[in-house]
Tab-separated table of C-alpha atoms and ligand atoms in Angstrom:
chain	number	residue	atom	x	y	z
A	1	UNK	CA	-0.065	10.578	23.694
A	2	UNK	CA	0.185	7.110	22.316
A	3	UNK	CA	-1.126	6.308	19.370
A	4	UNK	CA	-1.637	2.139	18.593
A	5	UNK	CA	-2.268	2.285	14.748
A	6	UNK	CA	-1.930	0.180	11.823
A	7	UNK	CA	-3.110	1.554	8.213
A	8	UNK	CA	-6.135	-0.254	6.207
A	9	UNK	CA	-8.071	-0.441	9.525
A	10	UNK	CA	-10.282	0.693	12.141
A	11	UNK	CA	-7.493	2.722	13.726
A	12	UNK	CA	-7.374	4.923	10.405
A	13	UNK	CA	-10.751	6.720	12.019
A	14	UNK	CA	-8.563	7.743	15.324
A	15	UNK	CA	-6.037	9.085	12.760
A	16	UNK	CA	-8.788	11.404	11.426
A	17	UNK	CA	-10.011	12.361	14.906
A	18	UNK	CA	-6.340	13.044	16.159
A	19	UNK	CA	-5.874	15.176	13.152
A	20	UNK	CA	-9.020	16.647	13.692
A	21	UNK	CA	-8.032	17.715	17.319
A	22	UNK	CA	-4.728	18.716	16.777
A	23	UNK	CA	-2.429	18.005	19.779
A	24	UNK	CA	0.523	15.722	19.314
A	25	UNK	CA	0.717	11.962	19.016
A	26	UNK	CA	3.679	9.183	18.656
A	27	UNK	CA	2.359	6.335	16.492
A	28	UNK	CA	3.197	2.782	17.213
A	29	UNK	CA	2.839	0.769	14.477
A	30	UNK	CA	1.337	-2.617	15.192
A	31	UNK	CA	1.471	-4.498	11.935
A	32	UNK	CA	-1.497	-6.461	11.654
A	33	UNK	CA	0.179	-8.367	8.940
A	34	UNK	CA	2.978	-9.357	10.781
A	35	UNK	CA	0.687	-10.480	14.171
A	36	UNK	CA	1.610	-7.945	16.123
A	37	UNK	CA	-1.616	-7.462	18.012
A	38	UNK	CA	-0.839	-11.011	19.475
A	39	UNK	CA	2.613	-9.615	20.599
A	40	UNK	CA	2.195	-9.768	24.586
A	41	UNK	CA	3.818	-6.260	25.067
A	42	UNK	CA	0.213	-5.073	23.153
A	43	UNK	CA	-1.987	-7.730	24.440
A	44	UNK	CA	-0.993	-6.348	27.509
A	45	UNK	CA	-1.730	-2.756	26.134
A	46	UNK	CA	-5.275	-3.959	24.969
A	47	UNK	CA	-6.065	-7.776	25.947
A	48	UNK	CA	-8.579	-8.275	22.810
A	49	UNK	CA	-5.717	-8.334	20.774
A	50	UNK	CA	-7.008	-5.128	18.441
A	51	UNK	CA	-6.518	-1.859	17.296
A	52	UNK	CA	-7.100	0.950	17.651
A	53	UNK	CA	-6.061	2.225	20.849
A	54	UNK	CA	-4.236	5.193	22.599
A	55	UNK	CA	-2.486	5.697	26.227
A	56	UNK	CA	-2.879	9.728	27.554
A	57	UNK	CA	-2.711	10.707	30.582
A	58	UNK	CA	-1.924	7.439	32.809
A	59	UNK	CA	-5.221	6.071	30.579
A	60	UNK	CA	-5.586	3.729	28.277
A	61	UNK	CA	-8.386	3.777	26.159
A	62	UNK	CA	-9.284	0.967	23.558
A	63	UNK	CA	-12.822	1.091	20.895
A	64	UNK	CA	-12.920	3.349	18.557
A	65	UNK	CA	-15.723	5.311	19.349
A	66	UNK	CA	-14.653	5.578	22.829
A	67	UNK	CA	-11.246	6.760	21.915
A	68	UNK	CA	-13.181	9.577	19.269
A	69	UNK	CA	-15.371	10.589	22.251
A	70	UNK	CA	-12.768	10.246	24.908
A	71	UNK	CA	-10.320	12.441	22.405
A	72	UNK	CA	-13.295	15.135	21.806
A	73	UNK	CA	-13.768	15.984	25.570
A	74	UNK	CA	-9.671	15.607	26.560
A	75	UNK	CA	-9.328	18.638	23.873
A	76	UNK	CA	-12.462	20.807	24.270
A	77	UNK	CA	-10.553	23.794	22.648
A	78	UNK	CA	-11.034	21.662	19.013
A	79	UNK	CA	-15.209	22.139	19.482
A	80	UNK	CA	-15.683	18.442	18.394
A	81	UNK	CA	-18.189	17.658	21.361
A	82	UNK	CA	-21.426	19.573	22.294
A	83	UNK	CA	-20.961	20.339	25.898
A	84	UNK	CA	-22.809	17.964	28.928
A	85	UNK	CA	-26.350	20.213	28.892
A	86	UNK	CA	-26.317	21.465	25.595
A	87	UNK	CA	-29.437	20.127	23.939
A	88	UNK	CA	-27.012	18.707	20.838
A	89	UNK	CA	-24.753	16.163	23.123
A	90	UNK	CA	-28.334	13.848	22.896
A	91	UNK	CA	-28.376	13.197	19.324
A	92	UNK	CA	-24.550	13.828	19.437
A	93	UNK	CA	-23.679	10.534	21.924
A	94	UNK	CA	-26.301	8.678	19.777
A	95	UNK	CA	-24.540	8.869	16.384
A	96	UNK	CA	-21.057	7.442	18.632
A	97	UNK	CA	-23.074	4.621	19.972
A	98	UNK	CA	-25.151	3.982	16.945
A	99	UNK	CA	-22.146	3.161	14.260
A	100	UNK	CA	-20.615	0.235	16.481
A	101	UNK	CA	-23.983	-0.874	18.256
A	102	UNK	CA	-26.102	-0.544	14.863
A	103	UNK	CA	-24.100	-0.074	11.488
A	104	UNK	CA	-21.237	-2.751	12.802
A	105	UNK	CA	-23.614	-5.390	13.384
A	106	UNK	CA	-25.778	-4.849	10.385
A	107	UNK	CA	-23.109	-4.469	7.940
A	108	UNK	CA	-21.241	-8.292	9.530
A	109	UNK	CA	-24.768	-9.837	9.086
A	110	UNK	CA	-25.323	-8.538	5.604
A	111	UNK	CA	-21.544	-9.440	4.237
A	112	UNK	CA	-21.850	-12.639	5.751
A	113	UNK	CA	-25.675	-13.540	4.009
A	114	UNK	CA	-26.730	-14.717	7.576
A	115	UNK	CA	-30.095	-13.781	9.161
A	116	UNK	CA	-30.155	-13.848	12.633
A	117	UNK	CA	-33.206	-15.079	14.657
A	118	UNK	CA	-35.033	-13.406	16.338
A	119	UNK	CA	-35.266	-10.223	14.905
A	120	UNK	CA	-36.001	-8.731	17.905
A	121	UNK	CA	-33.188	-9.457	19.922
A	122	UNK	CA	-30.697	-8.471	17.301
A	123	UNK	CA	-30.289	-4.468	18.548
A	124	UNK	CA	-29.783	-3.397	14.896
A	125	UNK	CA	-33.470	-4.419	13.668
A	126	UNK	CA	-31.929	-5.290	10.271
A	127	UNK	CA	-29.758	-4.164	7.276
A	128	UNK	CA	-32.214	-2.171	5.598
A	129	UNK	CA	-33.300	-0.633	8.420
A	130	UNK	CA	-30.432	0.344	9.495
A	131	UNK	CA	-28.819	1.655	5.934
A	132	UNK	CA	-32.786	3.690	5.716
A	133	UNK	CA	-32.238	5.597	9.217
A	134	UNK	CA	-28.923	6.461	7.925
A	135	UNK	CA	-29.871	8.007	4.749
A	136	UNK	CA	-32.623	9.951	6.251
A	137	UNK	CA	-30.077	11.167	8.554
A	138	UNK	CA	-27.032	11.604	6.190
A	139	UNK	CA	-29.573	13.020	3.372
A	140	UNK	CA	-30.497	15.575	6.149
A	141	UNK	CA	-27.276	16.419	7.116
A	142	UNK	CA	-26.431	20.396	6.362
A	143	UNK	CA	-23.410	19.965	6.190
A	144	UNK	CA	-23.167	17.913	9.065
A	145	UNK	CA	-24.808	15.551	11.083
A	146	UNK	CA	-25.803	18.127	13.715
A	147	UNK	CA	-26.117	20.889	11.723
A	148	UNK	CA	-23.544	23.627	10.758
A	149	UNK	CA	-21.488	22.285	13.476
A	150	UNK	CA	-18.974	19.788	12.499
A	151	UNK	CA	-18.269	17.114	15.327
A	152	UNK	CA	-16.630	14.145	16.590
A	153	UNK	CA	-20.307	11.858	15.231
A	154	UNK	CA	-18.981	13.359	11.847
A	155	UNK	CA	-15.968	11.718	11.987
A	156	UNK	CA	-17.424	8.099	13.341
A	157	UNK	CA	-20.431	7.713	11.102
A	158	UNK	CA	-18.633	9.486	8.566
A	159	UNK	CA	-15.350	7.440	8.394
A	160	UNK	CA	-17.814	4.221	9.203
A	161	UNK	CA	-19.707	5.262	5.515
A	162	UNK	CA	-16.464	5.973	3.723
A	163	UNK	CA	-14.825	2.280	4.786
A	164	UNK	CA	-18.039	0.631	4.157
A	165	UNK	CA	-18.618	2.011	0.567
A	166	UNK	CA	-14.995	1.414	-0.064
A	167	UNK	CA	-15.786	-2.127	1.028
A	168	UNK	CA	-19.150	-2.522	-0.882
A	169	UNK	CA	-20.473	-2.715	2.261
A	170	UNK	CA	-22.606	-0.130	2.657
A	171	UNK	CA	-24.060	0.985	-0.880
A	172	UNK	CA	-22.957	4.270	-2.451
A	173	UNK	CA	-26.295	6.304	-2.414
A	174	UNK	CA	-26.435	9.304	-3.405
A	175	UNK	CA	-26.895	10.851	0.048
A	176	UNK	CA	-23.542	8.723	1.054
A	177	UNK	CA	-21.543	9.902	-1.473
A	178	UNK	CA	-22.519	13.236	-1.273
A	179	UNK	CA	-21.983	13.564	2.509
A	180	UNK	CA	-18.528	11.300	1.983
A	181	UNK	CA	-17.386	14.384	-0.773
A	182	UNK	CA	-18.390	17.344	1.604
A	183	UNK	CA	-15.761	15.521	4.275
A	184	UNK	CA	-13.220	14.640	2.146
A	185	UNK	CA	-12.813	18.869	1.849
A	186	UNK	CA	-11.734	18.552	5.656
A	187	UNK	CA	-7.662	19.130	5.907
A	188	UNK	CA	-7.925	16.904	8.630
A	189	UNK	CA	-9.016	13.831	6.638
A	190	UNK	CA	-7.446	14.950	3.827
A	191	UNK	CA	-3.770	14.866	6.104
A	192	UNK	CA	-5.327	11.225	7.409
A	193	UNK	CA	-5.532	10.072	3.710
A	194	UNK	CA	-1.482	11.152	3.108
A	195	UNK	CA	-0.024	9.556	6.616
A	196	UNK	CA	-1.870	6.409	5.868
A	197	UNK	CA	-0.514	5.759	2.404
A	198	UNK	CA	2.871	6.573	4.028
A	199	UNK	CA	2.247	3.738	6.280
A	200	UNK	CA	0.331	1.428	3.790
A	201	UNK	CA	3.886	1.709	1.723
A	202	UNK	CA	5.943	1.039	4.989
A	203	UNK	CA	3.995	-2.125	5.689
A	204	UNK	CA	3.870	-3.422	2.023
A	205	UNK	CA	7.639	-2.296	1.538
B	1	GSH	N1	-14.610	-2.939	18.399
B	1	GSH	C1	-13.275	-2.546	17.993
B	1	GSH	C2	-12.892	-3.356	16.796
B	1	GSH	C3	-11.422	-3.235	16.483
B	1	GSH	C4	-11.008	-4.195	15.383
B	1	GSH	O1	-11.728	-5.159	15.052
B	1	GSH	N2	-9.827	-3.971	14.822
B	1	GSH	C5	-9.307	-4.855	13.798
B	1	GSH	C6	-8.784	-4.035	12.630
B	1	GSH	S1	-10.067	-3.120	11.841
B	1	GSH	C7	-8.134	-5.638	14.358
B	1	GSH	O2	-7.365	-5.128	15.155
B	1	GSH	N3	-7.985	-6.882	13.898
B	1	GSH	C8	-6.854	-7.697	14.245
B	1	GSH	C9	-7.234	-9.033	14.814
B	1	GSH	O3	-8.401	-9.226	15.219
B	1	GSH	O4	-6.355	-9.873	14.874
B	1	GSH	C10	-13.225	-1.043	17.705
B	1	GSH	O5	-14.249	-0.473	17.368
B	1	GSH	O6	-12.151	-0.452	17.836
């Protein structure tokens, strides 16, 4: 597998998830910095000119959520994705969805002190409503989002919260925080933290 990465970005939640699943990965840097996303060779990989993404298989598969979801039922043997009929995959494919369809959106409106009109055609509803749902569910969680069952919508909303209260995007509630700390005790993450300063030093020299 493929792995299109550059630290200090979006592709830094694929690093968790590939950690997460465990089977083996080549990185290619594309330095951000440097304009490499505009490099033809990648626009040809993905044409928005972005990363993350990954080539397995003969496939290449670009969005991050896609790429978590598409990773999570490649490797079923790492038990990151409720099987198609188990009662879980419902709320389990909403949590994917809901961080780039919902939290995304919100989070670019509220950093940007725009309001967009009308509020009913903007899928997110609004900032606030968005950050509520998410502390009901996060304040919920027990450990995780689904339950005692740690999965791939752990990884998405959870690496979503981490970025945006690193940010100041997203404020650091105690229900964020708290859910943020139980994560960080995953080796996973924890190996995602180490290869991404590695590369944060590469890029910066
Ligand atoms: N919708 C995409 C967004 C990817 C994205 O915006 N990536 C940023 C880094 S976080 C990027 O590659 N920016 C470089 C550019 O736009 O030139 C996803 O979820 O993967």
């Amino acid at each position: 597998m493929k792995f299109y990465y550059s630290p200090g970005s979006r592709s830094s939640t694929v690093l968790w998830m590939l950690e997460e699943v465990g089977a083996p990965y080549d990185i290619e840097l594309i330095n951000l910095k440097a304009g490499a996303q505009r490099s033809p060779e990648y626009l040809a990989i993905n044409p928005m000119g972005k990363v993350p993404a990954i080539a397995h298989n003969g496939a290449v598969v670009t969005e991050t959520a896609a790429i978590c979801c598409y990773l999570a039922d490649a490797f079923p043997h790492a038990g990151l994705a409720p099987a198609i009929g188990d009662p879980l995959r419902g709320p389990y494919l909403k949590w994917l969805f809901y961080a780039p369809s919902c939290i995304e959106p919100a989070m670019i409106e509220n950093a940007a002190n725009i309001e967009l009109t009308p509020r009913g055609m903007t899928g997110w509803g609004s900032y606030d409503r968005v950050m509520a749902t998410l502390r009901g569910a996060v304040g919920k969680a027990s450990p995780y989002l689904l339950g005692e069952r740690f999965t791939t919508a752990d990884v998405v909303i959870g690496a979503t919260l981490r970025f945006g209260m690193s940010f100041k995007t997203i404020p650091e509630l105690p229900e964020f925080v708290a859910y943020a700390e139980r994560l960080e005790e995953r080796p996973a993450l924890q190996r995602q933290i180490a290869i991404e300063a590695d590369y944060a030093r590469q890029i910066t020299g």
